[in-house]
Coordinates of C-alpha atoms in Angstrom, one line a residue:
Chain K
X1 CA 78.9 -115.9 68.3
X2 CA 78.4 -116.4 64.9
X3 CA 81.6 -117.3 63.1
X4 CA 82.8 -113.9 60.9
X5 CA 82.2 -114.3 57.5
X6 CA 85.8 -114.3 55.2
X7 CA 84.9 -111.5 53.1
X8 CA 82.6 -109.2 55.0
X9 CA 82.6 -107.0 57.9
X10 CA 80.2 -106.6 60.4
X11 CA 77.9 -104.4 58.4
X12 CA 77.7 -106.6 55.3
X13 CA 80.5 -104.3 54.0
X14 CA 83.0 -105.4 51.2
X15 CA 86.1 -106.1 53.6
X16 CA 88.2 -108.6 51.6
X17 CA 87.5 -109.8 47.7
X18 CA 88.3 -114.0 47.9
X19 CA 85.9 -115.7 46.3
X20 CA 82.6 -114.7 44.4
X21 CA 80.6 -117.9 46.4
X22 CA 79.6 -116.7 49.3
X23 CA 78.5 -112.8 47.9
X24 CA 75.1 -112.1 47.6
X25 CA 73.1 -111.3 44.1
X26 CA 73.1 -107.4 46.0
X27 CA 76.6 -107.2 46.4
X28 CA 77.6 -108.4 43.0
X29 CA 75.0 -105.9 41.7
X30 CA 76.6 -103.3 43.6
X31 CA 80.2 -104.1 41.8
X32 CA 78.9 -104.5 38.5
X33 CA 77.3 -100.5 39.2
X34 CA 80.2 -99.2 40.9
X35 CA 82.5 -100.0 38.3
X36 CA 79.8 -98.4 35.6
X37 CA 81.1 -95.2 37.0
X38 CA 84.4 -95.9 36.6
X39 CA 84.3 -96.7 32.9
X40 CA 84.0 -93.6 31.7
X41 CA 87.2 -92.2 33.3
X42 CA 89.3 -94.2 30.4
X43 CA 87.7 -91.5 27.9
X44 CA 88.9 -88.6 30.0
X45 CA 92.1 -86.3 29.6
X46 CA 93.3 -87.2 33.4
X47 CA 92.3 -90.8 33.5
X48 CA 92.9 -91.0 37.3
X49 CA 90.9 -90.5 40.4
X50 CA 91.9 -89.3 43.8
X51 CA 90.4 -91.6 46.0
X52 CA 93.1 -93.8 47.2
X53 CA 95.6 -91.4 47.2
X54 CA 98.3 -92.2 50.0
X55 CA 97.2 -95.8 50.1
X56 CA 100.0 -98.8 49.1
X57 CA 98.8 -101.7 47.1
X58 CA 101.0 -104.5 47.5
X59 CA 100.9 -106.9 44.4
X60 CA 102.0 -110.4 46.0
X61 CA 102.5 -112.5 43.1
X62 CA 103.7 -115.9 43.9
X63 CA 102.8 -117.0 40.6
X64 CA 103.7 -115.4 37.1
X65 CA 101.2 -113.6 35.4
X66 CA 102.3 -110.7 33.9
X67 CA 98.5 -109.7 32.6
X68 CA 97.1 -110.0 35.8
X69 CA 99.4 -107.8 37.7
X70 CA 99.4 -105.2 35.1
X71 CA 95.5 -104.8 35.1
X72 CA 95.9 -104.5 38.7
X73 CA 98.7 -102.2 38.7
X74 CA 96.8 -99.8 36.5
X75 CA 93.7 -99.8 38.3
X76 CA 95.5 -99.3 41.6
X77 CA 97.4 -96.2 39.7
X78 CA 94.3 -94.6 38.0
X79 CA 92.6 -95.1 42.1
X80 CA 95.8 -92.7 42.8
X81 CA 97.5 -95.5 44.8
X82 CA 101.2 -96.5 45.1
X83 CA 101.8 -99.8 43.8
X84 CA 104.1 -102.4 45.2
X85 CA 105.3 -105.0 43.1
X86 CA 106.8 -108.1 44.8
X87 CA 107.9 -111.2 42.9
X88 CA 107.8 -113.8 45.0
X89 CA 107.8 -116.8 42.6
X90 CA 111.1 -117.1 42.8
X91 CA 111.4 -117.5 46.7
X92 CA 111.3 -121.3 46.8
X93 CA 109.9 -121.6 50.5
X94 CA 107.0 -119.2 49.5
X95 CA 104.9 -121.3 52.4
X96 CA 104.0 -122.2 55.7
X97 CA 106.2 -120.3 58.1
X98 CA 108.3 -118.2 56.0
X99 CA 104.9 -117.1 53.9
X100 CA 103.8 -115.8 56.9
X101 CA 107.7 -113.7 57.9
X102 CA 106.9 -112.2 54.5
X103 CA 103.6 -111.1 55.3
X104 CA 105.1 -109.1 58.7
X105 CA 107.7 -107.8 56.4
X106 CA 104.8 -106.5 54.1
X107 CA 102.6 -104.9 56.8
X108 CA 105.7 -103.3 58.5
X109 CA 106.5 -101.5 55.2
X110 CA 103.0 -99.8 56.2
X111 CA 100.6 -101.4 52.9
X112 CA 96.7 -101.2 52.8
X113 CA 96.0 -103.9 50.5
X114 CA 97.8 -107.1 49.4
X115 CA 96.6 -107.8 45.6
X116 CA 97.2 -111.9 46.1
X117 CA 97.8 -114.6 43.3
X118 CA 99.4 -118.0 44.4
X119 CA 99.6 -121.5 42.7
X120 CA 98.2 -123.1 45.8
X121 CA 93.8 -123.6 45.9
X122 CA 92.8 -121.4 49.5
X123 CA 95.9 -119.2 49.8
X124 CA 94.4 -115.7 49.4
X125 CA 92.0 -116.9 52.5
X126 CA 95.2 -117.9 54.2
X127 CA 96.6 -114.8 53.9
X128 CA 93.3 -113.0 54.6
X129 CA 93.1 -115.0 58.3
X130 CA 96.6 -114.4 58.8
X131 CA 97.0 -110.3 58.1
X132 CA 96.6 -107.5 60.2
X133 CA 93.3 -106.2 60.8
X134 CA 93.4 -102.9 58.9
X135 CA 95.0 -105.0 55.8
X136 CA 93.0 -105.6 53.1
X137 CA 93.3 -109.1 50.4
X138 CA 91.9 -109.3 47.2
X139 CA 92.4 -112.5 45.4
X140 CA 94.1 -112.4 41.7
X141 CA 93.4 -116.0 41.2
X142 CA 94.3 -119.2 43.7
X143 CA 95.0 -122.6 42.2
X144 CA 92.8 -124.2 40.7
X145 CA 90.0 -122.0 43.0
X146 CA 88.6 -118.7 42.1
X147 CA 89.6 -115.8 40.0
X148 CA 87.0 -113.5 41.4
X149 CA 88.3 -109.8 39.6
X150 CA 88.0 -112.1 36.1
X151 CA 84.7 -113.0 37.2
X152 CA 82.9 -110.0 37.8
X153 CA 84.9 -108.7 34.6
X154 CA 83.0 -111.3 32.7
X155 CA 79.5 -110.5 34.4
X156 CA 80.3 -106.6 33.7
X157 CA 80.7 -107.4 29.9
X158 CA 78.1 -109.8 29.5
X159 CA 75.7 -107.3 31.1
X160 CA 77.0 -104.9 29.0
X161 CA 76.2 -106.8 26.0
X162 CA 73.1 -108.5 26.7
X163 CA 71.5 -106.4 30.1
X164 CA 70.4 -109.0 32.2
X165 CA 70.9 -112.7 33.7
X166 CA 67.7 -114.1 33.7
X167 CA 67.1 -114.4 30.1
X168 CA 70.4 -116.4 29.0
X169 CA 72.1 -119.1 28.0
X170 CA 75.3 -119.6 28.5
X171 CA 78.2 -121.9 27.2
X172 CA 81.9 -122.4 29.1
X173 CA 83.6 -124.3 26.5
X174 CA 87.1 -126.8 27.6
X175 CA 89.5 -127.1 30.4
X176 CA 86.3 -126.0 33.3
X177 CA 89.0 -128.8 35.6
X178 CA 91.8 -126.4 36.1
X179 CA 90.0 -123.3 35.7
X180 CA 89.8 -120.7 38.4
X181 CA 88.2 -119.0 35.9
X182 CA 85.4 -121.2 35.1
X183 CA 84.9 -122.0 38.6
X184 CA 84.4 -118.0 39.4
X185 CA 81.9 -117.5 36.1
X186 CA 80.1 -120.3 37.5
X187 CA 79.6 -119.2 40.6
X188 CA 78.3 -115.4 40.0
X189 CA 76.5 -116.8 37.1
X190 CA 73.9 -118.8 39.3
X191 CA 73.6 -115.9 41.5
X192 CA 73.0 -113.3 39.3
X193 CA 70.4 -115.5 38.1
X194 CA 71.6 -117.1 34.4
X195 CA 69.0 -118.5 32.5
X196 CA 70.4 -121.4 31.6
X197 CA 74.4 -122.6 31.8
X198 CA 76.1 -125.2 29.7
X199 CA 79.4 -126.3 29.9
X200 CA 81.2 -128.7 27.9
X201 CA 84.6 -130.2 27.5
X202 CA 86.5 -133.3 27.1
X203 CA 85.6 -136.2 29.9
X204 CA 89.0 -135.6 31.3
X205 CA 88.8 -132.0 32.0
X206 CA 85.2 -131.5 33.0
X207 CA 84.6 -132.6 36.8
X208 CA 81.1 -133.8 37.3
X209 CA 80.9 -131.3 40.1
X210 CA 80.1 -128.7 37.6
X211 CA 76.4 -130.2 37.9
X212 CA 76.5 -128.9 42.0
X213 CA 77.4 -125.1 40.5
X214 CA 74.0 -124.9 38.7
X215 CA 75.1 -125.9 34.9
X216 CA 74.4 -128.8 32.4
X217 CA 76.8 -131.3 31.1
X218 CA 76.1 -131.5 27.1
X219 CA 78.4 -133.7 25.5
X220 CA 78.7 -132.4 22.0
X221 CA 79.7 -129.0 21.3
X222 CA 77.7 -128.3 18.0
X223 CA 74.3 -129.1 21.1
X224 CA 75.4 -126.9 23.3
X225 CA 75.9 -123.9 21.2
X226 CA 72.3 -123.9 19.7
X227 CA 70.6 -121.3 20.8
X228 CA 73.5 -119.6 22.5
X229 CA 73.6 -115.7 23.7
X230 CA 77.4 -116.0 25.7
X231 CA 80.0 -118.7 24.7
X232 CA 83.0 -118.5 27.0
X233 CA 86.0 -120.3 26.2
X234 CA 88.9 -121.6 28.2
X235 CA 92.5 -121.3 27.8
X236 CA 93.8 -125.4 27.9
X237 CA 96.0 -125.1 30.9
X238 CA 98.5 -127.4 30.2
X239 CA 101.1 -126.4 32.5
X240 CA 98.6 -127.3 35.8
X241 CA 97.7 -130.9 33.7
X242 CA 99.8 -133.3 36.1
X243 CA 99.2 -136.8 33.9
X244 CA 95.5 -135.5 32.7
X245 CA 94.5 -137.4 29.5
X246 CA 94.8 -134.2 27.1
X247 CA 93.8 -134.7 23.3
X248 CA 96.1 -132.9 21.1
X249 CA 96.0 -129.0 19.9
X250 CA 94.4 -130.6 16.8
X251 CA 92.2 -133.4 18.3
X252 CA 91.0 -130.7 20.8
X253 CA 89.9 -128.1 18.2
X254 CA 88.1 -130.4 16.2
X255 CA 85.7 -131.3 19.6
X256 CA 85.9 -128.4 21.3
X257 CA 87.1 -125.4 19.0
X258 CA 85.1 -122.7 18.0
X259 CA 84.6 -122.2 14.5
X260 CA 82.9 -119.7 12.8
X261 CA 80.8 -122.2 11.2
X262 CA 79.9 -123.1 14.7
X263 CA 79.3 -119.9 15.5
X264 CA 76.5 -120.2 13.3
X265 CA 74.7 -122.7 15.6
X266 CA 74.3 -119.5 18.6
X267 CA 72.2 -117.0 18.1
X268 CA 72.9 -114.1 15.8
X269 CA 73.9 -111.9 18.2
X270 CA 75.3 -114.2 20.7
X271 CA 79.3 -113.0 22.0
X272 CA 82.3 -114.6 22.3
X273 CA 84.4 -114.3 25.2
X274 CA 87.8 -115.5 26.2
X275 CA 89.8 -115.0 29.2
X276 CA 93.1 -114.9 27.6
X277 CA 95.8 -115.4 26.4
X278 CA 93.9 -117.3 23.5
X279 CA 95.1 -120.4 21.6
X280 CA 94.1 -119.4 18.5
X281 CA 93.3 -122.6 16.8
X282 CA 93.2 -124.7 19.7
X283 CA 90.6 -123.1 21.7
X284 CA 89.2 -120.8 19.2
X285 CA 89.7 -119.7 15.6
X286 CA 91.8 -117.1 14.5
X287 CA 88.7 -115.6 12.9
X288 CA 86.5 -115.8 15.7
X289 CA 88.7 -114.6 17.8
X290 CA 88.6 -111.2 15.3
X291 CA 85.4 -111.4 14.0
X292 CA 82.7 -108.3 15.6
X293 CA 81.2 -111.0 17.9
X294 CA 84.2 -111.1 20.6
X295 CA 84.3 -109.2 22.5
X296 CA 87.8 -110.6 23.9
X297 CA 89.4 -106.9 23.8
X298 CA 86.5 -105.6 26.0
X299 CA 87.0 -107.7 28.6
X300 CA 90.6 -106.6 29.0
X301 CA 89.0 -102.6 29.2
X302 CA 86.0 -104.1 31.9
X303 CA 88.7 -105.4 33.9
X304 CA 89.9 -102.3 34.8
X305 CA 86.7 -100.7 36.1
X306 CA 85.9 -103.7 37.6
X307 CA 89.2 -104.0 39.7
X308 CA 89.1 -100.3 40.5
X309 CA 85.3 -100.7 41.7
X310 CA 86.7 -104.0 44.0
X311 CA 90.1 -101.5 45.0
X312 CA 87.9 -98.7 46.3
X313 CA 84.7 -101.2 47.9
X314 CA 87.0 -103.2 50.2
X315 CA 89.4 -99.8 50.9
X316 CA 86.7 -98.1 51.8
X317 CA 84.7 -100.3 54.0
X318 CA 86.3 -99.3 57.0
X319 CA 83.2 -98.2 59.4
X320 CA 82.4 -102.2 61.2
X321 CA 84.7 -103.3 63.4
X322 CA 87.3 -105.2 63.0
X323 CA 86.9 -109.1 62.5
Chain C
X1 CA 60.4 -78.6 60.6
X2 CA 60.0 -76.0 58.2
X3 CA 58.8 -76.7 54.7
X4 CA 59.1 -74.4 51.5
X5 CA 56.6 -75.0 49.1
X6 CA 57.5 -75.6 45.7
X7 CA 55.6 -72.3 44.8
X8 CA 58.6 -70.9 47.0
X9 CA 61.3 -72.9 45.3
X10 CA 60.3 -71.7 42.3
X11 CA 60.9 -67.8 43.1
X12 CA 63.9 -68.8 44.1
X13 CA 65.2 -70.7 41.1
X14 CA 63.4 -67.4 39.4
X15 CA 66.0 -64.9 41.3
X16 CA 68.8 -67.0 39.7
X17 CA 68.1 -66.6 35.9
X18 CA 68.5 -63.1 35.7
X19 CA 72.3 -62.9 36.4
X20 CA 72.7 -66.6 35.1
X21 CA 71.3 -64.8 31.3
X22 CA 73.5 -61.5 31.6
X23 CA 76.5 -64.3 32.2
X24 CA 75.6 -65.7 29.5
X25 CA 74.8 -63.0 27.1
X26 CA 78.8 -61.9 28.6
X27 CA 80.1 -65.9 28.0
X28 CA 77.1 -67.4 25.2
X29 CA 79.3 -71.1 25.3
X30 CA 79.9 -71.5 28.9
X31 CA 78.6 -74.8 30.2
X32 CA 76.2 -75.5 33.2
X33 CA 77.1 -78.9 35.4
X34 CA 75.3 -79.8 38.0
X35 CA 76.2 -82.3 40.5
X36 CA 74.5 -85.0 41.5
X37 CA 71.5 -85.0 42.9
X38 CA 70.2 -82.5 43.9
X39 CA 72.2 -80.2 41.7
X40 CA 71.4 -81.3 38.8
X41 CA 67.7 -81.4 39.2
X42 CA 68.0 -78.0 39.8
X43 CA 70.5 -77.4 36.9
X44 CA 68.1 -79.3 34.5
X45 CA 65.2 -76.5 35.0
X46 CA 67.8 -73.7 34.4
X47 CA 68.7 -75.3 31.3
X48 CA 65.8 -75.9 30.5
X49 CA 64.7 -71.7 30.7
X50 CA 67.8 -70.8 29.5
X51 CA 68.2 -72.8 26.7
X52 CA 72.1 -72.2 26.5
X53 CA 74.1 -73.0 23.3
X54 CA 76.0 -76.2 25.6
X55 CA 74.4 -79.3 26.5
X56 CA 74.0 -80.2 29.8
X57 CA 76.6 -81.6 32.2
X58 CA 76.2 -83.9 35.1
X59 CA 79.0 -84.8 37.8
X60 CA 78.6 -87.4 40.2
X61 CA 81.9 -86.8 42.9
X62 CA 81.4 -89.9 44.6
X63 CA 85.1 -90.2 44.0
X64 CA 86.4 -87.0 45.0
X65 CA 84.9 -86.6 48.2
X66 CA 87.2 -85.9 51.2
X67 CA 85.7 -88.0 53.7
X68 CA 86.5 -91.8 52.0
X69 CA 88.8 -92.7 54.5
X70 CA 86.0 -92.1 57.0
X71 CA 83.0 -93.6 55.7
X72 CA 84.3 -95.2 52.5
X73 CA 83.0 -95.1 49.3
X74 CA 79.5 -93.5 48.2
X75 CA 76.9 -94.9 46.1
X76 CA 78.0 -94.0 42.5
X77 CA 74.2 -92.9 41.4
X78 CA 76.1 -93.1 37.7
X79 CA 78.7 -91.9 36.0
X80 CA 79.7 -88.2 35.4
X81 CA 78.6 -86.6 31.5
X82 CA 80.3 -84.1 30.6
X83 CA 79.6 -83.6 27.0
X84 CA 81.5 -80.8 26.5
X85 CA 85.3 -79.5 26.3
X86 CA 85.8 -78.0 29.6
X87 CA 89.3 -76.4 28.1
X88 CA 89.2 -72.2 28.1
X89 CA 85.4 -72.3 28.5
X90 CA 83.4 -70.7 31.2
X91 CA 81.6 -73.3 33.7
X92 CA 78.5 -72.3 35.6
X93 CA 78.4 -75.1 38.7
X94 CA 75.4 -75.8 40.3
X95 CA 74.5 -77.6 43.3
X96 CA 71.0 -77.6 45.4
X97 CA 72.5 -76.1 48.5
X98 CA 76.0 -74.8 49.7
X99 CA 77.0 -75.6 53.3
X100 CA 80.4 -76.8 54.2
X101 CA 81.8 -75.8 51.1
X102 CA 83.3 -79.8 50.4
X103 CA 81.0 -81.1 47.6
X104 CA 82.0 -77.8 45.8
X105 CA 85.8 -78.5 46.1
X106 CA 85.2 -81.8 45.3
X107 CA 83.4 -81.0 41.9
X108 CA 86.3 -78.8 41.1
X109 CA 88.6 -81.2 41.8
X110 CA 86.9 -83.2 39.3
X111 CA 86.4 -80.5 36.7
X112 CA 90.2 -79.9 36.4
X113 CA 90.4 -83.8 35.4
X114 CA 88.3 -83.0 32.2
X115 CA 90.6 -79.9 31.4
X116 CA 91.3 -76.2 32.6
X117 CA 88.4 -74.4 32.5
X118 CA 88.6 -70.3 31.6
X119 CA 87.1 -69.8 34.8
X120 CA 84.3 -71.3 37.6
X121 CA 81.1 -69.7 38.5
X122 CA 78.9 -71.0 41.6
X123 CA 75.3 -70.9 41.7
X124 CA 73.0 -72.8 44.1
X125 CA 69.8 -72.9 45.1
X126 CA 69.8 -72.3 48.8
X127 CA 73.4 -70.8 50.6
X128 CA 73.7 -71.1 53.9
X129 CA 75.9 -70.7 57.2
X130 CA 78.6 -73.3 58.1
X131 CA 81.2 -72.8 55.5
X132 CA 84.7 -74.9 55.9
X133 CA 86.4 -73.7 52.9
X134 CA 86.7 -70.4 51.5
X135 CA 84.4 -71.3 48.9
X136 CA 81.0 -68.8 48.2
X137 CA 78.5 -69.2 45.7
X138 CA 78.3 -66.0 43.1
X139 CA 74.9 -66.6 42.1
X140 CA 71.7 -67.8 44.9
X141 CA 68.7 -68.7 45.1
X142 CA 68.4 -67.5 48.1
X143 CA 70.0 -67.4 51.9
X144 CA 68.6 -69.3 54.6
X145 CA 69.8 -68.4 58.2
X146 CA 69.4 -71.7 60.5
X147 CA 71.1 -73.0 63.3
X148 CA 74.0 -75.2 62.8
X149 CA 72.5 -78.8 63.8
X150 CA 70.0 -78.3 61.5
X151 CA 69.7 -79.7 57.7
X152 CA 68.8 -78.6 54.4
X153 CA 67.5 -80.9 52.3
X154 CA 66.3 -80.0 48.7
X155 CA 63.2 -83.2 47.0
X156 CA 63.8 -83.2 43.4
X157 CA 60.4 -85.3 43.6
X158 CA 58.1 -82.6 45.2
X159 CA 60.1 -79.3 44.5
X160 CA 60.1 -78.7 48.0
X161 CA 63.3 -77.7 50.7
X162 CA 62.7 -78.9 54.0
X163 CA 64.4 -77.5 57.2
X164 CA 65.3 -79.7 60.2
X165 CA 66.9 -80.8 62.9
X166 CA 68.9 -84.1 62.9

């Protein structure tokens, strides 16, 4: 028998949300849609929808991240789901055996979906292998990993903006080493097809496997951003840096920093994105980061369809059996 | 398999504009919806002859049906338009044909989440047997009698309804 695939049940339905490697061009597609119909709720009078009513989201947070959580906790509460939220970073033995004694704990209290962040690379797969069959895991970022839900968030926007894949050329900008979220754009980037993806950074914090996930090194900044439609920039992660060679705030901007008048060097029309929460003048100017070109803000509102589209796909997918 | 020719679906869009204009002439804001597909297709031709003072609406329930714990979550064909207050004004829902009653509740589920409509009017195409909710349509098309294993099914392409068995 074929080994079952992490994230999918036996009909190719969504069953857990890990990692955006290993998902087809079709089911991206299908989120990026999916969450086009939820958009539109935000504009309503009742912003909510009844479709996971009765169902309890767990949010297992064994790593701070108050943004995350929230975007998640909002989506779950506009799906009409009860929200859980557990803060587990200060449990010091959050692993191994007693990781697994809070999981029981957490299924015996009866919840449908554990909304996972952890500090470790692979944990949201742990917990996936290790939870009860009709339990559900989404991944809200692992290590140094993925952050799928802030991928497909970016994809969402950038489609948004510019309508399709093929066409573009895109730039990740910084710290791609400790970025879940660069490792995640990467990823659905190639398979939705990207035109052409550029990523540059100091030596230090770009890892030549970046070549493997379908982008080009370019050295200089002011090269890479000629011709640009989507510059993506990375927060510097300095509290994952263990010894990493780091330039300074100001050393780093004058490399790597967006600047309007490097702006100039992208296309006209070309769109700024961030992840959050921005270093202004470290990662990107203060009037970059306002001008009409980011769309920073945005991504914060795509998140929310996004994660409510992922909530209801792998909620829903219940008809397979069970891995 | 039984098929009704377009010709045929016409008449019976035709026996529906006669007490959708006296509504109107009684309510001359009220707002048509149709839901999605079918019903809108249908909605868009009444619209389209009675050229009422509201634009059109379009509601897609994929997230208010009743059976997503069963078979999960629908294709969302796109996002529901409702480009209109709803709030103390009179809604004419249409659908292509009414069976079980469910798509019906679930539209009106939906409605009260854009506001509280004055008050609901039903009108579809085709009305048939096999009600699970106390939920009739005020205005038809017409009523087809089959048995209950049969389907229904209304082709925005062709015009056509087409009778079967499954």
């Amino acid at each position: 028998m074929a080994l079952a695939h992490p994230q999918l049940d036996s009909d190719g339905q969504l069953r857990h949300f890990l990692d955006l490697d290993g998902l087809s061009r079709e089911m991206l597609t299908t989120i990026l849609d999916t969450a086009e119909g939820f958009a539109p709720l935000g504009a309503r009078k009742v912003q909510t929808v009844p479709l996971l009513r009765g169902r309890t989201v767990a949010n297992l947070f064994f790593e701070n991240s108050t943004r995350t959580r929230t975007a998640f906790e909002l989506a779950a509460k506009r799906l009409s789901a009860d929200v859980l939220n557990i803060d587990l970073v200060s449990s010091s033995t959050a692993k191994g055996e007693s990781l697994l004694d809070t999981l029981r704990v957490l299924e015996s209290l009866q919840c449908d979906m554990f909304i996972v962040r952890h500090a470790q690379s692979g944990a949201a797969r742990f917990i996936a292998r290790h939870v009860a069959p009709d339990i559900t895991v989404v991944n809200g970022g692992d290590g140094q990993h993925a952050h799928p839900t802030q991928g497909m968030l970016d994809m969402f926007t950038i489609r948004r903006h510019k309508g399709n894949f093929e066409s573009l050329v895109v730039v990740l900008i910084g710290d791609i080493r400790h970025s879940r979220v660069a490792r995640s754009d990467l990823a659905a980037l190639r398979t939705l097809g990207a035109g052409e993806v550029r990523v540059v950074g100091p030596r230090t914090l770009v890892p030549a496997e970046v070549e493997s996930l379908g982008a080009r090194l370019v050295p200089r900044l002011d090269d890479a951003l000629v011709g640009a439609d989507v510059i993506m920039g990375l927060r510097l992660q300095r509290e994952r840096m263990q010894g990493a060679k780091v330039p300074s705030s100001g050393e780093f901007f004058r490399h790597y920093g967006l600047s309007a008048e490097r702006l100039s060097l992208a296309k006209p029309d070309a769109i700024v994105m961030h992840p959050g929460p921005t270093n202004r003048g470290v990662e990107i100017a203060a009037d970059v980061a306002d001008s009409p070109q980011s769309v920073i803000l945005e991504q914060v509102t795509a998140g929310l369809a996004v994660r409510m589209a992922v909530m209801s796909m792998v909620l829903g997918a219940r008809s397979g059996a069970p891995l | 398999m039984t098929v009704h020719s377009a010709d045929t679906v016409d008449s019976w869009v035709d026996a529906m504009i006669d007490p959708l204009d006296k509504l109107l002439q009684l309510a001359p804001d009220a707002g048509l919806i149709g839901i999605r597909k079918g019903g809108v297709s249908i909605a868009k031709r009444l619209h389209e002859r009675l050229q009422p003072s509201s634009p059109l609406g379009e509601l897609d329930i994929a997230f208010y049906r009743d059976d997503f714990a069963q078979i999960g979550l629908h294709p969302v064909v796109g996002p529901s338009l409702v480009p209109f207050s709803v709030d103390n004004k009179t809604i004419i829902l249409i659908d292509d044909v009414l069976a079980s009653g469910r798509t019906v509740r679930a539209a009106m589920n939906e409605i009260f989440d854009y506001g509280r409509p004055a008050r609901i009017v039903l009108a579809v195409l085709v009305q048939r047997a096999g009600h699970e909710l106390p939920i009739r349509a005020d205005i038809i098309g017409t009523q087809l009698d089959v048995p209950p294993d049969s389907y229904i099914d209304f082709d925005p392409a062709t015009g056509a309804v087409i009778v079967g068995t499954r």
